[in-house]
Short mmCIF file of N, CA and C in Angstrom, two decimals:
data_model
loop_
_atom_site.label_atom_id
_atom_site.label_comp_id
_atom_site.label_asym_id
_atom_site.label_seq_id
_atom_site.Cartn_x
_atom_site.Cartn_y
_atom_site.Cartn_z
N VAL U 26 87.89 3.51 113.37
CA VAL U 26 86.63 3.10 113.97
C VAL U 26 85.62 2.87 112.85
N CYS U 27 84.99 1.73 112.91
CA CYS U 27 84.00 1.39 111.89
C CYS U 27 82.62 1.91 112.28
N LYS U 28 81.91 2.41 111.29
CA LYS U 28 80.55 2.90 111.49
C LYS U 28 79.56 1.74 111.32
N ASP U 29 78.32 2.00 111.70
CA ASP U 29 77.26 1.04 111.42
C ASP U 29 76.91 1.18 109.93
N LYS U 30 77.81 0.67 109.12
CA LYS U 30 77.73 0.85 107.67
C LYS U 30 78.22 -0.41 106.98
N VAL U 31 77.58 -0.72 105.86
CA VAL U 31 77.99 -1.82 105.01
C VAL U 31 78.22 -1.24 103.61
N THR U 32 79.34 -1.57 103.02
CA THR U 32 79.61 -1.18 101.65
C THR U 32 79.22 -2.35 100.75
N LEU U 33 78.30 -2.09 99.85
CA LEU U 33 77.80 -3.10 98.93
C LEU U 33 78.36 -2.81 97.54
N ILE U 34 79.09 -3.75 97.02
CA ILE U 34 79.83 -3.58 95.76
C ILE U 34 79.36 -4.66 94.80
N TYR U 35 79.06 -4.29 93.57
CA TYR U 35 78.62 -5.30 92.61
C TYR U 35 78.89 -4.86 91.18
N ASP U 36 78.85 -5.82 90.30
CA ASP U 36 78.77 -5.56 88.87
C ASP U 36 77.76 -6.54 88.31
N THR U 37 77.28 -6.28 87.13
CA THR U 37 76.21 -7.08 86.56
C THR U 37 76.33 -7.08 85.05
N MET U 38 75.91 -8.17 84.44
CA MET U 38 75.89 -8.25 82.98
C MET U 38 74.47 -8.03 82.45
N HIS U 39 73.50 -8.67 83.08
CA HIS U 39 72.12 -8.64 82.59
C HIS U 39 71.14 -8.21 83.68
N HIS U 40 71.62 -7.47 84.65
CA HIS U 40 70.84 -6.86 85.73
C HIS U 40 70.39 -7.83 86.83
N SER U 41 70.72 -9.12 86.73
CA SER U 41 70.32 -10.06 87.78
C SER U 41 71.02 -9.75 89.09
N THR U 42 72.33 -9.58 89.05
CA THR U 42 73.09 -9.29 90.26
C THR U 42 72.70 -7.92 90.82
N GLN U 43 72.36 -6.99 89.96
CA GLN U 43 71.91 -5.67 90.38
C GLN U 43 70.61 -5.77 91.19
N LYS U 44 69.69 -6.59 90.73
CA LYS U 44 68.42 -6.77 91.46
C LYS U 44 68.69 -7.39 92.83
N MET U 45 69.58 -8.35 92.87
CA MET U 45 69.93 -8.99 94.14
C MET U 45 70.55 -7.97 95.09
N ALA U 46 71.42 -7.11 94.56
CA ALA U 46 72.10 -6.08 95.37
C ALA U 46 71.07 -5.15 96.02
N ALA U 47 70.08 -4.74 95.26
CA ALA U 47 69.06 -3.83 95.80
C ALA U 47 68.29 -4.48 96.94
N SER U 48 67.96 -5.76 96.81
CA SER U 48 67.22 -6.45 97.87
C SER U 48 68.08 -6.64 99.12
N ILE U 49 69.34 -6.97 98.93
CA ILE U 49 70.25 -7.11 100.07
C ILE U 49 70.37 -5.77 100.80
N ALA U 50 70.53 -4.69 100.04
CA ALA U 50 70.64 -3.36 100.64
C ALA U 50 69.40 -3.02 101.47
N GLU U 51 68.23 -3.35 100.96
CA GLU U 51 66.99 -3.08 101.70
C GLU U 51 66.97 -3.85 103.02
N GLY U 52 67.43 -5.09 103.00
CA GLY U 52 67.49 -5.87 104.23
C GLY U 52 68.43 -5.27 105.25
N ILE U 53 69.57 -4.80 104.80
CA ILE U 53 70.55 -4.17 105.69
C ILE U 53 69.97 -2.89 106.30
N MET U 54 69.37 -2.07 105.45
CA MET U 54 68.81 -0.80 105.93
C MET U 54 67.64 -1.01 106.88
N SER U 55 66.92 -2.14 106.74
CA SER U 55 65.80 -2.41 107.64
C SER U 55 66.24 -2.56 109.08
N GLU U 56 67.53 -2.81 109.29
CA GLU U 56 68.10 -2.94 110.64
C GLU U 56 68.80 -1.67 111.10
N GLY U 57 68.63 -0.58 110.35
CA GLY U 57 69.17 0.71 110.77
C GLY U 57 70.60 0.98 110.34
N PHE U 58 71.15 0.14 109.50
CA PHE U 58 72.52 0.36 109.02
C PHE U 58 72.52 1.20 107.76
N GLU U 59 73.56 1.99 107.61
CA GLU U 59 73.80 2.75 106.39
C GLU U 59 74.36 1.79 105.34
N VAL U 60 73.96 1.98 104.10
CA VAL U 60 74.52 1.20 103.00
C VAL U 60 75.09 2.15 101.96
N LYS U 61 76.33 1.93 101.61
CA LYS U 61 76.95 2.65 100.49
C LYS U 61 77.04 1.63 99.36
N MET U 62 76.36 1.91 98.26
CA MET U 62 76.22 0.96 97.18
C MET U 62 77.02 1.42 95.97
N TYR U 63 77.81 0.52 95.42
CA TYR U 63 78.67 0.84 94.28
C TYR U 63 78.47 -0.15 93.15
N PHE U 64 78.22 0.40 91.97
CA PHE U 64 78.11 -0.36 90.72
C PHE U 64 79.44 -0.17 90.00
N LEU U 65 80.23 -1.22 89.94
CA LEU U 65 81.60 -1.11 89.44
C LEU U 65 81.70 -0.68 87.98
N HIS U 66 80.62 -0.82 87.24
CA HIS U 66 80.62 -0.38 85.84
C HIS U 66 80.64 1.15 85.75
N GLU U 67 80.17 1.80 86.82
CA GLU U 67 80.05 3.26 86.80
C GLU U 67 80.86 3.97 87.88
N ASP U 68 81.08 3.32 89.01
CA ASP U 68 81.69 4.00 90.15
C ASP U 68 83.20 3.75 90.21
N ASP U 69 83.91 4.72 90.75
CA ASP U 69 85.36 4.66 90.85
C ASP U 69 85.78 3.76 92.01
N ARG U 70 86.72 2.88 91.76
CA ARG U 70 87.14 1.93 92.80
C ARG U 70 87.79 2.61 93.99
N SER U 71 88.39 3.76 93.82
CA SER U 71 88.97 4.49 94.97
C SER U 71 87.87 4.96 95.92
N ASP U 72 86.72 5.35 95.37
CA ASP U 72 85.58 5.71 96.20
C ASP U 72 85.07 4.49 96.96
N VAL U 73 85.04 3.35 96.29
CA VAL U 73 84.61 2.11 96.92
C VAL U 73 85.48 1.82 98.14
N VAL U 74 86.77 1.84 97.94
CA VAL U 74 87.71 1.49 99.01
C VAL U 74 87.63 2.48 100.16
N THR U 75 87.41 3.73 99.88
CA THR U 75 87.26 4.74 100.94
C THR U 75 86.11 4.36 101.87
N ASP U 76 85.00 3.90 101.31
CA ASP U 76 83.87 3.50 102.16
C ASP U 76 84.11 2.17 102.85
N VAL U 77 84.83 1.26 102.22
CA VAL U 77 85.14 -0.02 102.86
C VAL U 77 85.94 0.21 104.14
N LEU U 78 86.82 1.19 104.13
CA LEU U 78 87.69 1.43 105.27
C LEU U 78 86.95 1.62 106.59
N ASP U 79 85.81 2.33 106.57
CA ASP U 79 85.09 2.56 107.83
C ASP U 79 83.76 1.80 107.91
N SER U 80 83.63 0.74 107.12
CA SER U 80 82.45 -0.12 107.17
C SER U 80 82.73 -1.34 108.04
N LYS U 81 81.69 -1.85 108.68
CA LYS U 81 81.84 -3.07 109.47
C LYS U 81 81.88 -4.31 108.57
N ALA U 82 81.30 -4.18 107.37
CA ALA U 82 81.23 -5.33 106.48
C ALA U 82 81.11 -4.87 105.04
N ILE U 83 81.34 -5.83 104.15
CA ILE U 83 81.09 -5.59 102.74
C ILE U 83 80.17 -6.69 102.22
N CYS U 84 79.43 -6.35 101.19
CA CYS U 84 78.71 -7.34 100.39
C CYS U 84 79.27 -7.20 98.99
N LEU U 85 79.62 -8.30 98.39
CA LEU U 85 80.26 -8.27 97.08
C LEU U 85 79.50 -9.19 96.13
N GLY U 86 79.01 -8.61 95.05
CA GLY U 86 78.21 -9.37 94.11
C GLY U 86 78.79 -9.39 92.72
N ALA U 87 78.73 -10.57 92.10
CA ALA U 87 79.29 -10.72 90.76
C ALA U 87 78.54 -11.79 89.98
N PRO U 88 78.34 -11.53 88.71
CA PRO U 88 77.90 -12.62 87.86
C PRO U 88 79.09 -13.54 87.60
N THR U 89 78.79 -14.81 87.35
CA THR U 89 79.84 -15.76 87.02
C THR U 89 80.07 -15.74 85.51
N ILE U 90 81.33 -15.68 85.13
CA ILE U 90 81.70 -15.76 83.73
C ILE U 90 82.84 -16.77 83.61
N MET U 91 82.59 -17.87 82.94
CA MET U 91 83.58 -18.94 82.77
C MET U 91 84.11 -19.42 84.13
N ASN U 92 83.20 -19.65 85.06
CA ASN U 92 83.48 -20.16 86.41
C ASN U 92 84.27 -19.21 87.29
N LYS U 93 84.33 -17.96 86.92
CA LYS U 93 85.04 -16.95 87.70
C LYS U 93 84.16 -15.71 87.87
N ALA U 94 84.57 -14.85 88.79
CA ALA U 94 83.85 -13.59 89.00
C ALA U 94 84.08 -12.67 87.81
N TYR U 95 83.11 -11.85 87.55
CA TYR U 95 83.21 -10.83 86.51
C TYR U 95 84.50 -10.02 86.73
N PRO U 96 85.24 -9.67 85.68
CA PRO U 96 86.57 -9.06 85.82
C PRO U 96 86.66 -7.83 86.72
N SER U 97 85.67 -6.96 86.68
CA SER U 97 85.74 -5.75 87.52
C SER U 97 85.70 -6.10 89.01
N VAL U 98 85.02 -7.19 89.34
CA VAL U 98 84.96 -7.62 90.74
C VAL U 98 86.30 -8.23 91.15
N GLY U 99 86.91 -8.97 90.25
CA GLY U 99 88.27 -9.48 90.52
C GLY U 99 89.24 -8.34 90.76
N ASP U 100 89.08 -7.26 90.02
CA ASP U 100 89.93 -6.09 90.17
C ASP U 100 89.78 -5.46 91.56
N ILE U 101 88.55 -5.33 92.04
CA ILE U 101 88.35 -4.71 93.35
C ILE U 101 88.87 -5.62 94.46
N ILE U 102 88.76 -6.94 94.28
CA ILE U 102 89.33 -7.86 95.28
C ILE U 102 90.84 -7.69 95.32
N TYR U 103 91.47 -7.55 94.17
CA TYR U 103 92.91 -7.33 94.12
C TYR U 103 93.28 -6.05 94.87
N TYR U 104 92.51 -5.00 94.67
CA TYR U 104 92.74 -3.72 95.34
C TYR U 104 92.59 -3.87 96.86
N LEU U 105 91.52 -4.56 97.28
CA LEU U 105 91.32 -4.77 98.72
C LEU U 105 92.47 -5.57 99.33
N ASP U 106 92.95 -6.55 98.62
CA ASP U 106 94.08 -7.34 99.10
C ASP U 106 95.33 -6.48 99.25
N ALA U 107 95.55 -5.59 98.30
CA ALA U 107 96.73 -4.73 98.33
C ALA U 107 96.72 -3.79 99.54
N LEU U 108 95.55 -3.50 100.08
CA LEU U 108 95.45 -2.58 101.22
C LEU U 108 95.77 -3.25 102.56
N ASN U 109 95.96 -4.55 102.57
CA ASN U 109 96.42 -5.28 103.74
C ASN U 109 95.51 -5.10 104.95
N PHE U 110 94.25 -5.45 104.80
CA PHE U 110 93.29 -5.34 105.90
C PHE U 110 93.67 -6.22 107.08
N LYS U 111 94.43 -7.27 106.85
CA LYS U 111 94.87 -8.13 107.95
C LYS U 111 95.62 -7.34 109.01
N ALA U 112 96.34 -6.31 108.59
CA ALA U 112 97.18 -5.53 109.50
C ALA U 112 96.39 -4.56 110.37
N THR U 113 95.10 -4.40 110.12
CA THR U 113 94.32 -3.42 110.88
C THR U 113 93.91 -3.92 112.26
N GLY U 114 93.92 -5.23 112.45
CA GLY U 114 93.48 -5.79 113.72
C GLY U 114 91.98 -5.96 113.83
N TYR U 115 91.24 -5.55 112.81
CA TYR U 115 89.79 -5.71 112.77
C TYR U 115 89.43 -6.51 111.53
N THR U 116 88.75 -7.62 111.71
CA THR U 116 88.37 -8.45 110.58
C THR U 116 86.96 -8.08 110.15
N LYS U 117 86.85 -7.53 108.96
CA LYS U 117 85.54 -7.16 108.42
C LYS U 117 84.84 -8.41 107.90
N LYS U 118 83.53 -8.43 108.09
CA LYS U 118 82.74 -9.53 107.55
C LYS U 118 82.43 -9.26 106.08
N ALA U 119 82.20 -10.34 105.36
CA ALA U 119 81.86 -10.22 103.95
C ALA U 119 80.76 -11.22 103.61
N VAL U 120 79.86 -10.78 102.75
CA VAL U 120 78.81 -11.63 102.19
C VAL U 120 78.96 -11.57 100.68
N LEU U 121 78.90 -12.74 100.05
CA LEU U 121 79.05 -12.83 98.60
C LEU U 121 77.74 -13.25 97.97
N PHE U 122 77.46 -12.71 96.79
CA PHE U 122 76.24 -13.06 96.09
C PHE U 122 76.44 -12.90 94.59
N GLY U 123 75.55 -13.50 93.84
CA GLY U 123 75.64 -13.34 92.40
C GLY U 123 74.74 -14.26 91.63
N SER U 124 74.81 -14.11 90.33
CA SER U 124 74.02 -14.92 89.42
C SER U 124 74.94 -15.75 88.55
N LYS U 125 74.39 -16.84 88.07
CA LYS U 125 75.18 -17.73 87.22
C LYS U 125 74.27 -18.31 86.15
N GLY U 126 74.90 -18.76 85.08
CA GLY U 126 74.13 -19.34 84.00
C GLY U 126 74.05 -20.85 84.09
N TRP U 127 75.10 -21.46 84.58
CA TRP U 127 75.10 -22.92 84.66
C TRP U 127 75.94 -23.42 85.81
N GLY U 128 77.25 -23.47 85.67
CA GLY U 128 78.09 -24.11 86.68
C GLY U 128 78.45 -23.27 87.87
N GLY U 129 78.44 -21.98 87.74
CA GLY U 129 78.84 -21.13 88.86
C GLY U 129 80.33 -21.19 89.10
N GLY U 130 80.72 -20.90 90.33
CA GLY U 130 82.12 -20.93 90.71
C GLY U 130 82.67 -19.61 91.20
N ALA U 131 82.00 -18.52 90.88
CA ALA U 131 82.53 -17.21 91.26
C ALA U 131 82.60 -17.05 92.78
N ASN U 132 81.55 -17.41 93.49
CA ASN U 132 81.54 -17.21 94.94
C ASN U 132 82.66 -17.99 95.62
N LYS U 133 82.89 -19.20 95.21
CA LYS U 133 83.96 -20.01 95.81
C LYS U 133 85.32 -19.34 95.63
N LYS U 134 85.58 -18.85 94.44
CA LYS U 134 86.87 -18.20 94.18
C LYS U 134 86.97 -16.85 94.89
N MET U 135 85.87 -16.08 94.89
CA MET U 135 85.88 -14.80 95.59
C MET U 135 86.08 -15.01 97.09
N SER U 136 85.47 -16.05 97.63
CA SER U 136 85.59 -16.34 99.05
C SER U 136 87.04 -16.61 99.43
N ALA U 137 87.71 -17.44 98.67
CA ALA U 137 89.11 -17.75 98.96
C ALA U 137 89.98 -16.50 98.87
N GLU U 138 89.73 -15.67 97.87
CA GLU U 138 90.53 -14.46 97.69
C GLU U 138 90.27 -13.43 98.79
N LEU U 139 89.02 -13.27 99.19
CA LEU U 139 88.71 -12.32 100.26
C LEU U 139 89.23 -12.79 101.61
N GLU U 140 89.11 -14.09 101.88
CA GLU U 140 89.67 -14.64 103.12
C GLU U 140 91.18 -14.37 103.16
N ALA U 141 91.86 -14.58 102.06
CA ALA U 141 93.30 -14.33 101.99
C ALA U 141 93.62 -12.85 102.18
N ALA U 142 92.68 -11.98 101.81
CA ALA U 142 92.87 -10.54 101.96
C ALA U 142 92.52 -10.04 103.36
N GLY U 143 92.04 -10.94 104.24
CA GLY U 143 91.78 -10.55 105.61
C GLY U 143 90.32 -10.36 105.98
N PHE U 144 89.40 -10.80 105.13
CA PHE U 144 87.97 -10.69 105.41
C PHE U 144 87.44 -12.03 105.93
N ASP U 145 86.37 -11.96 106.70
CA ASP U 145 85.69 -13.16 107.19
C ASP U 145 84.41 -13.32 106.37
N VAL U 146 84.43 -14.26 105.42
CA VAL U 146 83.26 -14.49 104.57
C VAL U 146 82.25 -15.30 105.38
N VAL U 147 81.16 -14.64 105.76
CA VAL U 147 80.19 -15.25 106.66
C VAL U 147 79.00 -15.87 105.94
N ASP U 148 78.80 -15.51 104.67
CA ASP U 148 77.68 -16.09 103.94
C ASP U 148 77.89 -15.90 102.44
N GLN U 149 77.24 -16.79 101.67
CA GLN U 149 77.30 -16.73 100.22
C GLN U 149 75.94 -17.14 99.67
N PHE U 150 75.56 -16.54 98.55
CA PHE U 150 74.30 -16.90 97.92
C PHE U 150 74.40 -16.62 96.43
N ASP U 151 73.95 -17.58 95.63
CA ASP U 151 73.85 -17.30 94.20
C ASP U 151 72.59 -17.93 93.63
N THR U 152 72.21 -17.45 92.48
CA THR U 152 71.00 -17.94 91.82
C THR U 152 71.31 -18.21 90.37
N ILE U 153 70.48 -19.03 89.77
CA ILE U 153 70.62 -19.34 88.35
C ILE U 153 69.77 -18.36 87.56
N PHE U 154 70.43 -17.69 86.62
CA PHE U 154 69.80 -16.72 85.73
C PHE U 154 69.12 -15.57 86.47
N ILE U 155 67.89 -15.27 86.16
CA ILE U 155 67.21 -14.08 86.67
C ILE U 155 66.53 -14.39 88.01
N PRO U 156 66.80 -13.59 89.04
CA PRO U 156 66.19 -13.85 90.35
C PRO U 156 64.69 -13.57 90.32
N ASP U 157 63.90 -14.52 90.83
CA ASP U 157 62.47 -14.31 90.95
C ASP U 157 62.18 -13.69 92.32
N ASP U 158 60.90 -13.48 92.61
CA ASP U 158 60.53 -12.83 93.87
C ASP U 158 61.00 -13.61 95.09
N ASP U 159 60.97 -14.94 95.01
CA ASP U 159 61.43 -15.77 96.12
C ASP U 159 62.92 -15.56 96.37
N VAL U 160 63.70 -15.52 95.32
CA VAL U 160 65.14 -15.29 95.45
C VAL U 160 65.40 -13.90 96.01
N LEU U 161 64.66 -12.90 95.54
CA LEU U 161 64.86 -11.54 96.04
C LEU U 161 64.49 -11.44 97.52
N ASP U 162 63.49 -12.20 97.95
CA ASP U 162 63.15 -12.25 99.38
C ASP U 162 64.30 -12.87 100.18
N GLN U 163 64.93 -13.90 99.62
CA GLN U 163 66.08 -14.52 100.28
C GLN U 163 67.25 -13.53 100.37
N CYS U 164 67.39 -12.70 99.34
CA CYS U 164 68.45 -11.68 99.36
C CYS U 164 68.18 -10.65 100.45
N TYR U 165 66.92 -10.22 100.58
CA TYR U 165 66.54 -9.29 101.64
C TYR U 165 66.90 -9.88 103.00
N ASP U 166 66.54 -11.15 103.20
CA ASP U 166 66.83 -11.83 104.46
C ASP U 166 68.34 -11.95 104.70
N LEU U 167 69.09 -12.14 103.65
CA LEU U 167 70.55 -12.21 103.76
C LEU U 167 71.12 -10.90 104.28
N GLY U 168 70.64 -9.78 103.74
CA GLY U 168 71.08 -8.47 104.20
C GLY U 168 70.67 -8.20 105.64
N LYS U 169 69.46 -8.57 105.97
CA LYS U 169 68.94 -8.38 107.33
C LYS U 169 69.77 -9.19 108.33
N LYS U 170 70.04 -10.42 107.99
CA LYS U 170 70.83 -11.31 108.86
C LYS U 170 72.24 -10.75 109.07
N LEU U 171 72.85 -10.24 108.02
CA LEU U 171 74.18 -9.65 108.15
C LEU U 171 74.14 -8.47 109.12
N ALA U 172 73.20 -7.56 108.91
CA ALA U 172 73.12 -6.37 109.78
C ALA U 172 72.87 -6.75 111.23
N GLN U 173 72.02 -7.74 111.45
CA GLN U 173 71.77 -8.20 112.83
C GLN U 173 73.04 -8.73 113.48
N SER U 174 73.85 -9.43 112.70
CA SER U 174 75.09 -9.99 113.25
C SER U 174 76.12 -8.91 113.58
N LEU U 175 75.97 -7.75 112.95
CA LEU U 175 76.92 -6.65 113.16
C LEU U 175 76.55 -5.76 114.34
N LYS U 176 75.36 -5.88 114.83
CA LYS U 176 74.88 -4.98 115.90
C LYS U 176 75.67 -5.13 117.20
N ASP U 177 76.22 -6.28 117.43
CA ASP U 177 76.95 -6.52 118.68
C ASP U 177 78.41 -6.11 118.60
N GLU U 178 78.85 -5.64 117.47
CA GLU U 178 80.28 -5.30 117.32
C GLU U 178 80.56 -3.86 117.66
#
């Protein structure tokens, strides 16, 4: 049974994705949902997966590096795929976000990999370089919108 909880997972190179993660979390919490937030540079991936198991959704954030997601985020996607969420009969929603320097590409690749792992990617958002206040407001709204969509489940 899934709780009214979202697991927010991210990594960051220059704190841009971290700032976005905090704003998304605030939006989710504004709708009364619990948020478990994990910074992959510091937190253990087994702890991450434990919280994903009873969450209604995940938010996954990564900076783009050479048109791909940051390596630690690729690692957690591999782990989630190995757990075979498709077999649970419940499709968790996922929102992707991140920062990029020029061409991007991480969200598109993460989306394909998460869909293959049994998640329903319902939204994606990225920004160029450092998020300004307008971008952070959009991140807040992204989190709020996700939580609102989960209330009926």
